[in-house]
Tab-separated table of N, CA and C in Angstrom:
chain	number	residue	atom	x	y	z
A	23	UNK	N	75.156	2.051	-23.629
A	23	UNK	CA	75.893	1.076	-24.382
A	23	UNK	C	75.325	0.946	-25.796
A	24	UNK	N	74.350	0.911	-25.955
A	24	UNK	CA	73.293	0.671	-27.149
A	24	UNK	C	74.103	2.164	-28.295
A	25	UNK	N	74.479	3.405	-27.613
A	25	UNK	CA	74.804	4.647	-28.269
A	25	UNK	C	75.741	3.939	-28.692
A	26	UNK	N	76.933	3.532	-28.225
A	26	UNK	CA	78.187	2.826	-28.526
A	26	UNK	C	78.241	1.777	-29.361
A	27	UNK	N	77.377	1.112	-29.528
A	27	UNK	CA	77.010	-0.058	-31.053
A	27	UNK	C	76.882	0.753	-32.241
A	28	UNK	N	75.851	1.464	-32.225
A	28	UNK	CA	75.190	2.052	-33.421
A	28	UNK	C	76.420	3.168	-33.814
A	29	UNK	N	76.763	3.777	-32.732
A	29	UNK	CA	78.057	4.883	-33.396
A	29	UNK	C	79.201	3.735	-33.847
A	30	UNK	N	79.661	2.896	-33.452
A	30	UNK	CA	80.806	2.129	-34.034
A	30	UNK	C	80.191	1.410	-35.250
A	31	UNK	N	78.802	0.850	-35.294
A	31	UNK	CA	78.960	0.102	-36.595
A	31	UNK	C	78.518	1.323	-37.812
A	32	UNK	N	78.046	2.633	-37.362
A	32	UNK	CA	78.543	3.813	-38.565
A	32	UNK	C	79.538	3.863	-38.682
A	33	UNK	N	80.595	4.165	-37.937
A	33	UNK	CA	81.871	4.552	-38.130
A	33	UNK	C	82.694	3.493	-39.022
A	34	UNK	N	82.459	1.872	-38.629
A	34	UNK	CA	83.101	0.960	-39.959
A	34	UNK	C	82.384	0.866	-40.915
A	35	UNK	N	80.770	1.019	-41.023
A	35	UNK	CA	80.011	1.128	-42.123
A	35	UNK	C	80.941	2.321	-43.232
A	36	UNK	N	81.072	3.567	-42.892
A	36	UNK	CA	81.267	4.537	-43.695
A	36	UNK	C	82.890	4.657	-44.331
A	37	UNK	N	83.362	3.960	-42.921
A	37	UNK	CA	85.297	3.387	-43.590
A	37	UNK	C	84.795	2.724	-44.662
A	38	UNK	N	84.222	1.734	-44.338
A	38	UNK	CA	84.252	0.681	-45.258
A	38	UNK	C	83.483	1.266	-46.599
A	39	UNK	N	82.722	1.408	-46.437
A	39	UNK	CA	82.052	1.809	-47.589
A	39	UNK	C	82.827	3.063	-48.419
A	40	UNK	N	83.882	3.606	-48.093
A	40	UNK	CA	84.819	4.599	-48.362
A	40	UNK	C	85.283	3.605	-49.504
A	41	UNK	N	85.990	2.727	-48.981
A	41	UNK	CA	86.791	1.495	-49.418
A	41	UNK	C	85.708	0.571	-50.579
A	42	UNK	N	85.099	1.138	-51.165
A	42	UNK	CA	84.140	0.102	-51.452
A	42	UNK	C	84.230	-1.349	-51.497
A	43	UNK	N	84.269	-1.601	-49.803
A	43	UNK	CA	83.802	-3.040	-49.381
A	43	UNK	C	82.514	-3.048	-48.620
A	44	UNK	N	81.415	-2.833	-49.089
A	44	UNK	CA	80.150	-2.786	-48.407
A	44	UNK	C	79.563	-4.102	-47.790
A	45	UNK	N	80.084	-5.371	-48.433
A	45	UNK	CA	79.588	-6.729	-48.053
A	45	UNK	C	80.435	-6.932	-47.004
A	46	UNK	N	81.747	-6.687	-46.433
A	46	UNK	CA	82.574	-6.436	-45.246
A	46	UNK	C	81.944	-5.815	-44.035
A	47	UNK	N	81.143	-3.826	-44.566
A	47	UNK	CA	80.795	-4.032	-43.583
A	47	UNK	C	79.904	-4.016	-42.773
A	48	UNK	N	78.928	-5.527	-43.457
A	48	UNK	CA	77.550	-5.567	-42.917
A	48	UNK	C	78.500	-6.638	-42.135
A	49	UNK	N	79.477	-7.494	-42.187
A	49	UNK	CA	79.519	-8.646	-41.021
A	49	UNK	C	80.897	-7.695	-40.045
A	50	UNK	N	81.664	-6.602	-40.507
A	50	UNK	CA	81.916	-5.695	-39.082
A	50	UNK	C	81.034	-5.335	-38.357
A	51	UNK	N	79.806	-4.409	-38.826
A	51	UNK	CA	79.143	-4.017	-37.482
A	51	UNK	C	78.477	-5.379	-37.034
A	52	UNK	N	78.398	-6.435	-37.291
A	52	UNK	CA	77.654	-7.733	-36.444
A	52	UNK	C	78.935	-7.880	-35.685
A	53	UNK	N	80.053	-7.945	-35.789
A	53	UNK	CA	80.950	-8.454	-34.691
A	53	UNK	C	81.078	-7.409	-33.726
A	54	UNK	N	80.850	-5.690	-34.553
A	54	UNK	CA	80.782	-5.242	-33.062
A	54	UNK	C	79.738	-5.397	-32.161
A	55	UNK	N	78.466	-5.494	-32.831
A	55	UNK	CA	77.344	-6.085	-31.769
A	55	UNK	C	77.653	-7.165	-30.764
A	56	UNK	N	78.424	-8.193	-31.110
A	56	UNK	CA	78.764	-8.963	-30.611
A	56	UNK	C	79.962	-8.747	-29.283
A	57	UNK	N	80.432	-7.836	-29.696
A	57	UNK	CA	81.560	-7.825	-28.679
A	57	UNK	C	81.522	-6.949	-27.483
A	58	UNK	N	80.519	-6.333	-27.452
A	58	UNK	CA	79.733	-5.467	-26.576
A	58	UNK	C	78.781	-6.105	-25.255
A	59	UNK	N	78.513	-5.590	-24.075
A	59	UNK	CA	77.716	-6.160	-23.387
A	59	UNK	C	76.588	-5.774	-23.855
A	60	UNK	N	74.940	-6.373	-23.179
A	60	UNK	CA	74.120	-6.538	-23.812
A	60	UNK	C	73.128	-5.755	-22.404
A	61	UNK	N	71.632	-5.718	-22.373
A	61	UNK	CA	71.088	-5.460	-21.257
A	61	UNK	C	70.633	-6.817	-20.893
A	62	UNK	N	69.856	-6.223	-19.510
A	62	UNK	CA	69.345	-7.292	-19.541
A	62	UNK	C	68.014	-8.378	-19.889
A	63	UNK	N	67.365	-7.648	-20.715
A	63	UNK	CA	65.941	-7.955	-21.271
A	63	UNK	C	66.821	-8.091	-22.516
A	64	UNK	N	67.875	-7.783	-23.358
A	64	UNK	CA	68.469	-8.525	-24.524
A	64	UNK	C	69.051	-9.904	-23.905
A	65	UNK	N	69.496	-10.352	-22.901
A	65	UNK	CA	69.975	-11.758	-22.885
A	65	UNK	C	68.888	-12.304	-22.340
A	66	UNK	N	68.119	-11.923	-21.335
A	66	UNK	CA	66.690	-13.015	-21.700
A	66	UNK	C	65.737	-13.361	-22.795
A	67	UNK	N	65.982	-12.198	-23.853
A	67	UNK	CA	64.846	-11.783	-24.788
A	67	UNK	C	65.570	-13.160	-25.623
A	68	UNK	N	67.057	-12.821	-25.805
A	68	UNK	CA	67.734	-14.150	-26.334
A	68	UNK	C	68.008	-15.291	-25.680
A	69	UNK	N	67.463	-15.758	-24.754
A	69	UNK	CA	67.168	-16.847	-24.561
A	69	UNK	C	68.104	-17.782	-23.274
A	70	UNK	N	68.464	-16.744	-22.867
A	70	UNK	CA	69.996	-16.393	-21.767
A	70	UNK	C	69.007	-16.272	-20.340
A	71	UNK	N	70.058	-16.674	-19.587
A	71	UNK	CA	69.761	-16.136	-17.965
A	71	UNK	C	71.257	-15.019	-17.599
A	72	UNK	N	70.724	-14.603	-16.470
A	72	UNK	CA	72.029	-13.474	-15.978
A	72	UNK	C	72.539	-14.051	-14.580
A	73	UNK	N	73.804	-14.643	-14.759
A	73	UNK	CA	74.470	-14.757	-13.901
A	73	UNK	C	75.470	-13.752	-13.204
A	74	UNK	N	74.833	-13.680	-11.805
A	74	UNK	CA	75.262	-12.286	-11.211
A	74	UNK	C	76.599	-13.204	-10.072
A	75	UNK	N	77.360	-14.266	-10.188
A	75	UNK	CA	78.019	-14.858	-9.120
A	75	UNK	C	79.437	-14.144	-10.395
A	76	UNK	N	79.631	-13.609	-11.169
A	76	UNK	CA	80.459	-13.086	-11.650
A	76	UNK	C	81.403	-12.249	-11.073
A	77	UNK	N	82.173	-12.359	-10.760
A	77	UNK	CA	83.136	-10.953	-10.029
A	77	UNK	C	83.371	-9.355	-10.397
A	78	UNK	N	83.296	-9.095	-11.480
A	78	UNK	CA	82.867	-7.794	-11.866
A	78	UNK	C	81.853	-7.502	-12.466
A	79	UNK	N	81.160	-7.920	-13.532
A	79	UNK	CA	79.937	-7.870	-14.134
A	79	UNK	C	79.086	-8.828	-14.151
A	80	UNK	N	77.633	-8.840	-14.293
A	80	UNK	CA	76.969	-9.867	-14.327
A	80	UNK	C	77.228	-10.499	-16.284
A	81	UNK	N	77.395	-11.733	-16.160
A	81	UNK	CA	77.291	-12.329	-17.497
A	81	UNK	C	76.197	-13.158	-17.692
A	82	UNK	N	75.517	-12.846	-19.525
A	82	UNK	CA	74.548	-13.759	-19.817
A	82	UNK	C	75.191	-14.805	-20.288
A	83	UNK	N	74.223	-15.775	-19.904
A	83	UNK	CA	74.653	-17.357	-19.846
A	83	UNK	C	73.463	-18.027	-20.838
A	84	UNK	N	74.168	-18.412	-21.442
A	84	UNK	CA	72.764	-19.231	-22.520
A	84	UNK	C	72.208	-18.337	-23.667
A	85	UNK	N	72.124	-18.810	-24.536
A	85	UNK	CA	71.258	-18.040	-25.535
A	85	UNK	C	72.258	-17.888	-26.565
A	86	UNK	N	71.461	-16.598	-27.144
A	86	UNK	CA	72.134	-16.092	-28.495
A	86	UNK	C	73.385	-15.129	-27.690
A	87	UNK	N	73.237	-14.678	-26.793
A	87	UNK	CA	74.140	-13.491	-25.983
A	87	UNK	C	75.065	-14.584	-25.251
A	88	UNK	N	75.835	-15.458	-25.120
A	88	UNK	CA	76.273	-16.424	-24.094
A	88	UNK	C	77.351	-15.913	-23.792
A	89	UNK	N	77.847	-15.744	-22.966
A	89	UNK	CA	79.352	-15.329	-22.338
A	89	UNK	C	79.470	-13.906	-22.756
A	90	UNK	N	78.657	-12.422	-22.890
A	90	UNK	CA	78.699	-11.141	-22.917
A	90	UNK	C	78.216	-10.600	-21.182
A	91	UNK	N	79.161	-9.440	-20.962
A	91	UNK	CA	78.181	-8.894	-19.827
A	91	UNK	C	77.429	-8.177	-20.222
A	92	UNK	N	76.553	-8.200	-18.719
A	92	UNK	CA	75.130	-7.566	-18.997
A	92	UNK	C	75.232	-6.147	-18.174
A	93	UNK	N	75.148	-5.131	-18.771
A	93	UNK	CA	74.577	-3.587	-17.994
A	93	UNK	C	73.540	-3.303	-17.915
């Protein structure tokens, strides 16, 4: 998953920066960080617990990660 952050926030980094909107896209790749699940030593590290009563994935609960699943 971690491959899948860093390749998507190049891929709008370099659109964007095509476009010269570079201040755009330092807050795109933060939303894709955001919209991604997290592990699970990132939602404790942020301050989260992992709730595994979830029906398909476990989700972190609390923190900076709150309502992302966890792989």
């Amino acid at each position: 998953m971690r491959i899948r952050r860093i390749l998507a926030a190049v891929i709008a980094t370099a659109a964007l920066a095509g476009l010269g909107l570079t201040g755009a896209a330092t807050a795109t790749a933060s939303s894709v960080t955001l919209a991604d699940s997290v592990t699970p030593g990132e939602c404790t590290d942020g301050g989260g617990t992992i709730d595994r009563s979830t029906p398909v994935l476990p989700t972190c609960r609390g923190g900076t990660h709150d309502g992302q699943t966890v792989d």
